Amino acid sequence: MTASRAGRGPRWTHRRLRCVVGVAFGVNSRGQPHTATAAAALGVSQRTVQRWLHGTDRTLARLPAGRLEQIQAAVRPDPESLRQEEITARYAHDAIAASAAPAGTGVLPAWRQQKWLEPHLVAVLELAGGLRQVAITRASDRAMPELRKRGKVVSHTTLGTRFHATALAAALLTQLDPWRVMTPPGAVKQGRTQTWVADAPPVTLHDLAVTHRLR
């Protein structure tokens, strides 16, 4: 079976499959997927995995649909992480609404203490291994240099508060949900559930913020 998906969603090219298998089962010193580890986890021979991965970057991979689902499940953010994301996003939207109350009556003192009501930067970072990640940080002269230590900044925008930034990041991850992966512990500095494969459609953060009325 050809590993493709009807309608909206990723095209399972050999390049994408190699990236996702590497995320799920690790890579060797050359940056290639650990085919032996993948084979043991999937219950097939190492040669079978090697055959699945063999092909030019843009051609569609061919493997049984059930195996593709196994690989997807191995990198999908866990249910608890997704539940916490939903809670955080709801809190952000509630806080945005509360902050709009007359004379700041809806603002909690802790928000000011934590500097959450100051401008925050949202950025999409390009990471090693064909991945991208969304990051949030308080806007300052040091923000961009610090982000560049983590990856190449491919898109960024500044919003009025951390709550607006959090809501934008949540909207981005929802839009890119079919492309999301959870990186192994230690693979990224932080935000291991906020990553996706770079073959996802490009998103301009400024435009997305306008669409969701966050600016």
CSV table of C-alpha atoms in Angstrom, one decimal:
chain,number,residue,atom,x,y,z
A,1,MET,CA,0.0,0.0,0.0
A,2,THR,CA,1.2,3.5,-0.8
A,3,ALA,CA,1.6,5.6,2.4
A,4,SER,CA,-0.4,8.6,1.4
A,5,ARG,CA,-3.5,10.2,3.0
A,6,ALA,CA,-6.6,11.5,1.3
A,7,GLY,CA,-7.6,15.1,2.0
A,8,ARG,CA,-5.8,17.3,4.5
A,9,GLY,CA,-2.7,15.8,6.0
A,10,PRO,CA,0.9,14.9,5.3
A,11,ARG,CA,2.2,13.0,2.3
A,12,TRP,CA,4.2,10.1,3.5
A,13,THR,CA,7.2,10.5,1.3
A,14,HIS,CA,10.4,8.5,2.1
A,15,ARG,CA,11.9,11.7,3.5
A,16,ARG,CA,9.0,12.1,5.9
A,17,LEU,CA,9.1,8.4,6.9
A,18,ARG,CA,12.8,8.5,7.6
A,19,CYS,CA,12.3,11.6,9.8
A,20,VAL,CA,9.5,10.2,11.8
A,21,VAL,CA,11.1,6.8,12.2
A,22,GLY,CA,14.2,8.6,13.4
A,23,VAL,CA,12.2,10.5,16.0
A,24,ALA,CA,10.3,7.4,17.1
A,25,PHE,CA,13.2,5.0,17.4
A,26,GLY,CA,16.4,7.1,17.4
A,27,VAL,CA,19.2,7.8,14.9
A,28,ASN,CA,22.7,6.5,14.6
A,29,SER,CA,25.9,8.6,14.5
A,30,ARG,CA,25.3,9.4,10.8
A,31,GLY,CA,21.8,10.8,11.6
A,32,GLN,CA,20.0,7.8,10.0
A,33,PRO,CA,17.1,5.9,11.7
A,34,HIS,CA,18.0,3.0,13.9
A,35,THR,CA,16.4,0.3,11.7
A,36,ALA,CA,17.2,-2.5,14.2
A,37,THR,CA,15.4,-0.7,17.0
A,38,ALA,CA,12.5,0.1,14.8
A,39,ALA,CA,12.3,-3.5,13.6
A,40,ALA,CA,12.2,-4.8,17.1
A,41,ALA,CA,9.5,-2.4,18.2
A,42,LEU,CA,7.3,-3.0,15.1
A,43,GLY,CA,7.8,-6.8,15.1
A,44,VAL,CA,9.3,-7.0,11.7
A,45,SER,CA,12.8,-7.7,10.3
A,46,GLN,CA,15.4,-5.1,10.0
A,47,ARG,CA,15.5,-5.7,6.3
A,48,THR,CA,11.8,-4.9,6.1
A,49,VAL,CA,12.3,-1.5,7.8
A,50,GLN,CA,15.2,-0.8,5.5
A,51,ARG,CA,13.1,-1.6,2.5
A,52,TRP,CA,10.3,0.8,3.7
A,53,LEU,CA,12.9,3.6,4.1
A,54,HIS,CA,14.7,3.1,0.8
A,55,GLY,CA,13.7,5.5,-1.9
A,56,THR,CA,14.2,9.1,-3.1
A,57,ASP,CA,13.1,11.9,-0.8
A,58,ARG,CA,10.0,12.9,-2.6
A,59,THR,CA,8.6,9.6,-3.7
A,60,LEU,CA,5.8,8.1,-1.6
A,61,ALA,CA,6.8,5.3,0.8
A,62,ARG,CA,5.1,2.0,0.5
A,63,LEU,CA,4.2,0.0,3.7
A,64,PRO,CA,1.1,-1.5,5.2
A,65,ALA,CA,-1.4,1.0,6.6
A,66,GLY,CA,-1.3,-0.8,9.9
A,67,ARG,CA,2.5,-0.3,10.2
A,68,LEU,CA,2.1,3.4,9.3
A,69,GLU,CA,-0.4,3.7,12.1
A,70,GLN,CA,2.1,2.1,14.5
A,71,ILE,CA,4.8,4.5,13.5
A,72,GLN,CA,2.4,7.5,13.9
A,73,ALA,CA,1.3,6.3,17.3
A,74,ALA,CA,4.9,6.1,18.4
A,75,VAL,CA,5.5,9.8,17.9
A,76,ARG,CA,2.1,11.2,18.7
A,77,PRO,CA,2.1,13.6,21.7
A,78,ASP,CA,0.6,11.7,24.6
A,79,PRO,CA,-3.1,12.3,25.7
A,80,GLU,CA,-2.1,13.9,29.0
A,81,SER,CA,0.1,16.5,27.2
A,82,LEU,CA,-2.7,17.3,24.8
A,83,ARG,CA,-5.1,17.7,27.6
A,84,GLN,CA,-2.8,20.1,29.4
A,85,GLU,CA,-2.4,22.1,26.2
A,86,GLU,CA,-6.2,22.5,26.0
A,87,ILE,CA,-6.4,23.6,29.6
A,88,THR,CA,-3.6,26.1,29.1
A,89,ALA,CA,-5.2,27.5,25.9
A,90,ARG,CA,-8.6,27.9,27.6
A,91,TYR,CA,-6.9,29.7,30.5
A,92,ALA,CA,-5.1,32.0,28.1
A,93,HIS,CA,-8.4,32.9,26.3
A,94,ASP,CA,-10.1,33.5,29.7
A,95,ALA,CA,-7.2,35.7,30.8
A,96,ILE,CA,-7.4,37.8,27.6
A,97,ALA,CA,-11.1,38.4,28.2
A,98,ALA,CA,-10.5,39.2,31.9
A,99,SER,CA,-7.7,41.7,31.0
A,100,ALA,CA,-10.2,43.6,28.8
A,101,ALA,CA,-12.4,44.4,31.9
A,102,PRO,CA,-12.7,48.1,32.7
A,103,ALA,CA,-9.9,49.6,34.8
A,104,GLY,CA,-8.1,46.3,34.8
A,105,THR,CA,-10.4,44.8,37.4
A,106,GLY,CA,-10.1,41.3,35.9
A,107,VAL,CA,-6.3,41.3,36.1
A,108,LEU,CA,-4.7,39.0,38.8
A,109,PRO,CA,-1.7,40.4,40.7
A,110,ALA,CA,0.3,37.3,39.8
A,111,TRP,CA,0.0,38.1,36.1
A,112,ARG,CA,1.9,41.4,36.7
A,113,GLN,CA,4.4,39.8,39.0
A,114,GLN,CA,5.2,37.1,36.4
A,115,LYS,CA,5.4,39.8,33.7
A,116,TRP,CA,2.8,37.9,31.7
A,117,LEU,CA,1.1,41.2,30.7
A,118,GLU,CA,4.2,42.4,28.9
A,119,PRO,CA,4.8,41.8,25.1
A,120,HIS,CA,5.8,38.2,24.3
A,121,LEU,CA,7.5,36.8,21.2
A,122,VAL,CA,6.2,33.7,19.4
A,123,ALA,CA,8.6,32.0,17.0
A,124,VAL,CA,8.8,29.0,14.7
A,125,LEU,CA,12.2,27.4,14.9
A,126,GLU,CA,13.8,25.0,12.4
A,127,LEU,CA,15.6,22.2,14.3
A,128,ALA,CA,17.9,19.5,13.2
A,129,GLY,CA,16.5,16.3,11.7
A,130,GLY,CA,13.7,18.0,9.6
A,131,LEU,CA,11.7,19.2,12.5
A,132,ARG,CA,10.2,22.6,13.5
A,133,GLN,CA,9.0,23.9,16.9
A,134,VAL,CA,7.0,26.8,18.3
A,135,ALA,CA,8.5,28.7,21.1
A,136,ILE,CA,7.3,31.6,23.4
A,137,THR,CA,9.5,34.0,25.2
A,138,ARG,CA,9.1,37.5,26.8
A,139,ALA,CA,10.1,40.1,24.2
A,140,SER,CA,13.5,41.7,24.9
A,141,ASP,CA,16.8,42.5,23.3
A,142,ARG,CA,18.0,39.0,24.3
A,143,ALA,CA,15.0,37.1,23.0
A,144,MET,CA,16.0,36.5,19.4
A,145,PRO,CA,19.7,35.7,20.1
A,146,GLU,CA,18.5,33.1,22.7
A,147,LEU,CA,16.0,31.6,20.3
A,148,ARG,CA,18.7,31.3,17.6
A,149,LYS,CA,20.7,29.2,19.9
A,150,ARG,CA,17.9,26.6,19.8
A,151,GLY,CA,17.3,26.7,16.0
A,152,LYS,CA,16.9,28.8,12.9
A,153,VAL,CA,14.0,31.3,13.3
A,154,VAL,CA,11.8,30.9,10.3
A,155,SER,CA,8.8,33.0,11.4
A,156,HIS,CA,8.1,35.2,14.4
A,157,THR,CA,5.7,37.9,15.7
A,158,THR,CA,5.3,39.8,18.9
A,159,LEU,CA,2.0,40.0,20.8
A,160,GLY,CA,0.7,42.1,23.6
A,161,THR,CA,0.8,39.5,26.5
A,162,ARG,CA,1.9,36.0,27.2
A,163,PHE,CA,-1.7,35.0,27.1
A,164,HIS,CA,-2.0,36.2,23.5
A,165,ALA,CA,1.2,34.4,22.6
A,166,THR,CA,0.0,31.1,24.3
A,167,ALA,CA,-3.3,31.3,22.4
A,168,LEU,CA,-1.4,31.8,19.1
A,169,ALA,CA,0.9,28.9,19.7
A,170,ALA,CA,-2.2,26.7,20.5
A,171,ALA,CA,-3.9,27.8,17.3
A,172,LEU,CA,-0.7,26.9,15.3
A,173,LEU,CA,-0.4,23.5,16.9
A,174,THR,CA,-4.1,22.8,16.2
A,175,GLN,CA,-3.7,23.7,12.6
A,176,LEU,CA,-0.6,21.5,12.2
A,177,ASP,CA,-1.9,18.6,14.3
A,178,PRO,CA,-1.6,15.9,11.5
A,179,TRP,CA,2.1,16.8,11.2
A,180,ARG,CA,3.0,16.9,15.0
A,181,VAL,CA,5.5,14.6,16.7
A,182,MET,CA,6.8,14.3,20.2
A,183,THR,CA,10.6,14.2,20.4
A,184,PRO,CA,12.5,11.8,22.7
A,185,PRO,CA,13.6,13.1,26.1
A,186,GLY,CA,16.7,15.3,25.7
A,187,ALA,CA,16.3,15.8,22.0
A,188,VAL,CA,15.2,19.4,22.4
A,189,LYS,CA,15.9,22.0,25.1
A,190,GLN,CA,12.2,22.3,25.9
A,191,GLY,CA,8.8,21.9,24.3
A,192,ARG,CA,9.2,18.3,23.1
A,193,THR,CA,5.5,18.0,22.4
A,194,GLN,CA,5.4,21.3,20.5
A,195,THR,CA,7.3,20.0,17.4
A,196,TRP,CA,6.2,18.9,13.9
A,197,VAL,CA,7.8,17.6,10.7
A,198,ALA,CA,8.9,20.4,8.5
A,199,ASP,CA,6.9,19.2,5.5
A,200,ALA,CA,3.8,20.8,7.0
A,201,PRO,CA,2.3,23.7,5.1
A,202,PRO,CA,4.1,27.0,6.0
A,203,VAL,CA,2.3,29.3,8.4
A,204,THR,CA,2.8,33.0,8.8
A,205,LEU,CA,2.4,33.8,12.5
A,206,HIS,CA,1.4,37.4,11.9
A,207,ASP,CA,-1.5,36.3,9.6
A,208,LEU,CA,-2.5,33.5,12.0
A,209,ALA,CA,-2.7,36.0,14.9
A,210,VAL,CA,-4.9,38.3,12.8
A,211,THR,CA,-7.2,35.4,11.8
A,212,HIS,CA,-7.7,34.5,15.5
A,213,ARG,CA,-8.1,38.1,16.6
A,214,LEU,CA,-5.0,38.1,18.8
A,215,ARG,CA,-3.6,41.4,17.6
